[in-house]
Short mmCIF file of N, CA and C in Angstrom, two decimals:
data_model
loop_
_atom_site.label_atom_id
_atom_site.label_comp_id
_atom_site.label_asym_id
_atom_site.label_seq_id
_atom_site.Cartn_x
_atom_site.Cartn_y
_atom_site.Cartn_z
N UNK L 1 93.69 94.59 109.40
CA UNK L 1 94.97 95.26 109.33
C UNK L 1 95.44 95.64 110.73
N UNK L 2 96.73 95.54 111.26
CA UNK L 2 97.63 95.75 112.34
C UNK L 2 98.05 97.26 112.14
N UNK L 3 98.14 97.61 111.05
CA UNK L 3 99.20 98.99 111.15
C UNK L 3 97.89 100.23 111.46
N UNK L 4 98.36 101.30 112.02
CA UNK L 4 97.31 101.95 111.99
C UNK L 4 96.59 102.86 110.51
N UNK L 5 97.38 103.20 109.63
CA UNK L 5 97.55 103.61 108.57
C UNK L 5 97.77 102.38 107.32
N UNK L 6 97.23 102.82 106.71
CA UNK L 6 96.88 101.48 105.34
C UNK L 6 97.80 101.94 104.22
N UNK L 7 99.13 101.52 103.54
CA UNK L 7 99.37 102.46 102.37
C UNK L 7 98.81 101.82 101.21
N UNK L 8 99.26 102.25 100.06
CA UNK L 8 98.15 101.56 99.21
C UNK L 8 98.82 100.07 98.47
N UNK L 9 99.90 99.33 99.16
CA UNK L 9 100.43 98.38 98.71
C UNK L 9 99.61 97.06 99.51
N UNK L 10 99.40 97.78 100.44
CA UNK L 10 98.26 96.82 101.67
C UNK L 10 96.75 97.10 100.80
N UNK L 11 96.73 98.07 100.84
CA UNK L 11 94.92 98.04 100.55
C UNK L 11 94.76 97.53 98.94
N UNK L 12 95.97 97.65 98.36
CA UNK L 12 95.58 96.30 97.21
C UNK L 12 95.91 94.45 97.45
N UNK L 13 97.08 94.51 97.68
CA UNK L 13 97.37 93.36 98.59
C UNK L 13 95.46 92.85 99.32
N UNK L 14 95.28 93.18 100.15
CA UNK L 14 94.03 93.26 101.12
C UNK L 14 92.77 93.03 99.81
N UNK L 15 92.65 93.86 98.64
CA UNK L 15 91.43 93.48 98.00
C UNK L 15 91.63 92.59 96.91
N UNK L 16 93.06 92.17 96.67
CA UNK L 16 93.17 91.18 96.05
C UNK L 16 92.66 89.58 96.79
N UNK L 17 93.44 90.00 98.05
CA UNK L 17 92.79 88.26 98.49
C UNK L 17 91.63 88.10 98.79
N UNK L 18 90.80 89.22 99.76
CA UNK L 18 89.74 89.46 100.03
C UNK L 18 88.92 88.68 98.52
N UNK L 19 89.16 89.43 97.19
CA UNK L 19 88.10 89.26 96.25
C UNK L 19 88.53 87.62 95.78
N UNK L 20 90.16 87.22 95.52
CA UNK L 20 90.08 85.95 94.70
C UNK L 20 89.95 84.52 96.34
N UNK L 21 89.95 85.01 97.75
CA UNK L 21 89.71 84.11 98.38
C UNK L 21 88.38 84.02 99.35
N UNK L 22 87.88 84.91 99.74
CA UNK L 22 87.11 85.51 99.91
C UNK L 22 87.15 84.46 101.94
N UNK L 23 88.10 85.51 102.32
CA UNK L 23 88.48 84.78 103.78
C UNK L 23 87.82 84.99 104.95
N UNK L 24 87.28 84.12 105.87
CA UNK L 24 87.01 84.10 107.83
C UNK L 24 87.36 85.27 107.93
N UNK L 25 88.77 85.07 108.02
CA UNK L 25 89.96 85.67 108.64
C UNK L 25 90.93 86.58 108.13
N UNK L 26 91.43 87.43 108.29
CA UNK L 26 92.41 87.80 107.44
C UNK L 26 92.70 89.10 108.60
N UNK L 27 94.40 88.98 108.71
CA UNK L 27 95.48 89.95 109.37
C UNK L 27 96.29 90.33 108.63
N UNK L 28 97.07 91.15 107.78
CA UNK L 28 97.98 91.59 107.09
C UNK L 28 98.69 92.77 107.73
N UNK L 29 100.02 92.65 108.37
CA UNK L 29 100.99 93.42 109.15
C UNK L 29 101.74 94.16 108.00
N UNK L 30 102.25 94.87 108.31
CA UNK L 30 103.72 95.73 107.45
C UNK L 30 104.66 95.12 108.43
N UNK L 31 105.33 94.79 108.12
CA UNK L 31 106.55 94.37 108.89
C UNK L 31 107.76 95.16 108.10
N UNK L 32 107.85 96.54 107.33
CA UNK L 32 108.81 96.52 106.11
C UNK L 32 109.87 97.28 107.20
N UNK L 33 109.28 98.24 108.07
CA UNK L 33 110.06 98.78 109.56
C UNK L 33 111.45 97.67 109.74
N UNK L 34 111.02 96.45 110.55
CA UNK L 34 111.85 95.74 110.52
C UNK L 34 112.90 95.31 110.16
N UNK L 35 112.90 95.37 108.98
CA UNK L 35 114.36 95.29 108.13
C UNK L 35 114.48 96.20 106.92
N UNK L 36 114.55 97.76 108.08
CA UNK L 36 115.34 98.78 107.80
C UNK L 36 117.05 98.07 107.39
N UNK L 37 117.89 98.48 106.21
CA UNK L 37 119.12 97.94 106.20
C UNK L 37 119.34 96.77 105.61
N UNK L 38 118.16 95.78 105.59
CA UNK L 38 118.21 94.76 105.16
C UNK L 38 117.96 94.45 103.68
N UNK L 39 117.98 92.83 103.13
CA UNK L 39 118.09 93.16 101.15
C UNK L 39 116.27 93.22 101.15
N UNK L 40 115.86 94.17 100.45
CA UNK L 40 114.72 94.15 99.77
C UNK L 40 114.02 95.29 100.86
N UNK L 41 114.92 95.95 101.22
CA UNK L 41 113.95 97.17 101.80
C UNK L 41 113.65 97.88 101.42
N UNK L 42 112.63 98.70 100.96
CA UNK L 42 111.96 99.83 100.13
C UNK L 42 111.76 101.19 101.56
N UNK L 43 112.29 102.27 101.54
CA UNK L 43 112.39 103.36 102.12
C UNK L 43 111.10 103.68 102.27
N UNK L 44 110.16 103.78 100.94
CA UNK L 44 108.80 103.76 100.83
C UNK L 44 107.98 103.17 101.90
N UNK L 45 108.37 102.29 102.23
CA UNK L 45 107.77 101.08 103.04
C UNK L 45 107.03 99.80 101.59
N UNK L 46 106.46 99.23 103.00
CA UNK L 46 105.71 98.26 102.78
C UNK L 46 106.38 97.79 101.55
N UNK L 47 107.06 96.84 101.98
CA UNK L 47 107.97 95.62 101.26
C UNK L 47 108.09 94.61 101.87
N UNK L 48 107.42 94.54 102.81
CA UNK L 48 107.86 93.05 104.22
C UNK L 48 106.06 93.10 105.01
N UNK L 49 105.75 92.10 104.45
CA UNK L 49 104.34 91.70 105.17
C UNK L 49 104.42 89.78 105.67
N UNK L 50 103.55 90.12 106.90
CA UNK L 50 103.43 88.95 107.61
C UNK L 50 101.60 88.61 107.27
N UNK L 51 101.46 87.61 106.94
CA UNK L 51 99.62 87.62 106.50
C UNK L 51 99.06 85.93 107.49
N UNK L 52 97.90 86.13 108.10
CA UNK L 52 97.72 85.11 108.63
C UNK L 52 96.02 84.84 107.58
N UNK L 53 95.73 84.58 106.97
CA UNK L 53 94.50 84.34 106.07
C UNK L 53 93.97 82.56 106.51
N UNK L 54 92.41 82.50 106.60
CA UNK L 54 91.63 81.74 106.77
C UNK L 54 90.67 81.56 105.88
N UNK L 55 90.63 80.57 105.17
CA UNK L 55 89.75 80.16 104.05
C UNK L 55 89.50 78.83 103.54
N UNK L 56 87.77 78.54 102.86
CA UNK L 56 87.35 77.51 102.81
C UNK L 56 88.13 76.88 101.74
N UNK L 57 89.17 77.84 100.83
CA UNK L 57 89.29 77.39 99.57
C UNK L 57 90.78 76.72 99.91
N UNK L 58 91.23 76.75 101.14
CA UNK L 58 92.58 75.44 101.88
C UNK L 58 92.09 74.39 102.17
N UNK L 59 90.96 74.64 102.03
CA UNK L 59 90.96 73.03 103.06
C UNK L 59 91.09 71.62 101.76
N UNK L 60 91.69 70.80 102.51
CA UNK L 60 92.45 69.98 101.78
C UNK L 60 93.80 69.66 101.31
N UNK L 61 94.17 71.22 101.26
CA UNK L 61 95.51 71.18 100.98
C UNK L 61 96.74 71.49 101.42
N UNK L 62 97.69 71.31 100.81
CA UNK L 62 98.97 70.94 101.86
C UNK L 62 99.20 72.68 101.96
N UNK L 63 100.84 73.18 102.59
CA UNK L 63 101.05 74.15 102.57
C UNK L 63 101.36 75.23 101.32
N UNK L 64 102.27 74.33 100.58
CA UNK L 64 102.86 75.11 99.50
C UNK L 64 101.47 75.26 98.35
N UNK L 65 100.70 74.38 98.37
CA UNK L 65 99.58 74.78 97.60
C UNK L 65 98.68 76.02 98.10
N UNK L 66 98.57 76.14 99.37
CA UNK L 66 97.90 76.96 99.96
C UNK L 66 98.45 78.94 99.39
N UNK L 67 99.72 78.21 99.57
CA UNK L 67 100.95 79.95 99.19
C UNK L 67 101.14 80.38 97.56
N UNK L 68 100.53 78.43 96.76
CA UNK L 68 100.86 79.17 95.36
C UNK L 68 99.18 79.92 95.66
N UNK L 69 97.93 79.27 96.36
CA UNK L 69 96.93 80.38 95.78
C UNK L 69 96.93 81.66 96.27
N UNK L 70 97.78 81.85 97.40
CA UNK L 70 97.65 83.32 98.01
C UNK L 70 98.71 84.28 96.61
N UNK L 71 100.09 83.36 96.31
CA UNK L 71 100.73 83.98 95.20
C UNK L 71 99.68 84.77 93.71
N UNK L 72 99.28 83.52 93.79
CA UNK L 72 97.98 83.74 92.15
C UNK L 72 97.26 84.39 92.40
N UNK L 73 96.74 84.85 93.69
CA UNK L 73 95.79 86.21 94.05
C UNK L 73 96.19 87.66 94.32
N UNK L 74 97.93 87.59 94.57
CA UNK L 74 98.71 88.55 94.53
C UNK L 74 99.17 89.37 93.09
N UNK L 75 99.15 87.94 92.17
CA UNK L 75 99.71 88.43 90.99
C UNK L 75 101.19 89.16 90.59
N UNK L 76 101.19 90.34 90.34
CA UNK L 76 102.92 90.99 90.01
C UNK L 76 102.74 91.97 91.49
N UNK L 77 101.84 91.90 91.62
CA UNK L 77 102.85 92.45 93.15
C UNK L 77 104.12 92.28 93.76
N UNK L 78 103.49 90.48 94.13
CA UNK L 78 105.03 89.67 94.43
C UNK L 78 106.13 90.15 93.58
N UNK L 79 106.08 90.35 92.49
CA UNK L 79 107.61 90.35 91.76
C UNK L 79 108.16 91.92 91.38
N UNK L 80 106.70 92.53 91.77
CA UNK L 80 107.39 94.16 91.39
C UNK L 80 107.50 95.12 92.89
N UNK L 81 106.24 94.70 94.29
CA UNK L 81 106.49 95.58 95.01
C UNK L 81 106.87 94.85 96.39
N UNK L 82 106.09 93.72 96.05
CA UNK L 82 106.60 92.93 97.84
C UNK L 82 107.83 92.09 97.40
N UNK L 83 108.97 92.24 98.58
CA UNK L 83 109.94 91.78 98.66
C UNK L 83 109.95 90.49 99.82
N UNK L 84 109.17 90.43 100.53
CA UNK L 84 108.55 89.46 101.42
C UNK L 84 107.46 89.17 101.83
N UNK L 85 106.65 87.59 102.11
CA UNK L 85 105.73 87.50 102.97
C UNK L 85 105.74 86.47 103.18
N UNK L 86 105.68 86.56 104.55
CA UNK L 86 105.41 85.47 105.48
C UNK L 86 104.09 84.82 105.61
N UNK L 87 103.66 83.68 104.76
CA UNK L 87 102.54 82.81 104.96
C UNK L 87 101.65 82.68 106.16
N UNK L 88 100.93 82.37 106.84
CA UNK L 88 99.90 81.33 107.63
C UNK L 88 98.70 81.22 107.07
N UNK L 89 98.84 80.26 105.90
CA UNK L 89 97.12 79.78 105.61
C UNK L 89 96.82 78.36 106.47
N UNK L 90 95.61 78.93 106.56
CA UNK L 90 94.73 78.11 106.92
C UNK L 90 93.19 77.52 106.60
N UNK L 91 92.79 76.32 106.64
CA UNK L 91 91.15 76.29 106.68
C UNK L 91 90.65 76.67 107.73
N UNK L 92 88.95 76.78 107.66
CA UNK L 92 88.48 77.15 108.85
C UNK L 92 88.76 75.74 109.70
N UNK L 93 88.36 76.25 111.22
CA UNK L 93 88.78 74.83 112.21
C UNK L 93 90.22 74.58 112.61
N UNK L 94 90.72 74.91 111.44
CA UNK L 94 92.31 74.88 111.68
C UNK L 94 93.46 75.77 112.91
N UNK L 95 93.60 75.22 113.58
CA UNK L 95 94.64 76.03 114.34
C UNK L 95 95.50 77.25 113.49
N UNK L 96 95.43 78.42 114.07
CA UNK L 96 96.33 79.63 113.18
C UNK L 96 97.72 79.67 113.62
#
C-alpha cells in the first residue's frame, strides 16, 4: 500500500486479491483525492484506485483476461464501492 493510512475499502480490496490471487507483487494506491469534482467521486474517499498486481495465475494470458480475474476477485465491490481502477497485471518476469 502507497497511502499512509489503509481505509477499509483498500484493506478488503487488498485481502480479496491477496487470498483469490495470491501475488509477488502487489501496490494498491487511492487515487480517489484526484478526482475531487469528478463523476464517481465518493467524499468518503477511496473510489479511484490504481493497482499494479504480479501473479503466476497471468501468465499466459492476454490483458482483458487478466482484469476479468482481478474483477472476479473483487466481486460487488466494483459495482457498489469502487468507481475506478486502473489495471497493471502482470506475470512474474514480466515488465510492470
Amino acid at each position: 500500500m502507497n497511502a499512509p493510512s489503509i481505509g477499509p475499502v483498500a484493506r478488503e480490496m487488498t485481502r480479496r486479491l491477496q487470498e483469490a490471487l495470491q501475488p509477488s507483487r502487489f501496490q494498491l494506491s487511492d487515487d480517489s483525492e484526484k478526482h475531487r469534482g469528478h463523476g464517481g467521486y465518493n467524499p468518503d474517499g477511496e473510489s479511484h484506485f490504481s493497482l499494479l498486481i504480479e501473479a503466476t495465475a497471468f501468465a499466459g494470458l492476454n490483458r482483458v483476461a487478466r482484469q476479468r480475474l482481478v474483477y472476479k476477485a473483487l466481486g460487488e465491490l466494483m459495482e457498489s464501492r469502487v468507481h475506478a481502477l486502473a489495471i497493471r497485471a502482470v506475470a512474474p518476469g514480466e515488465a510492470a
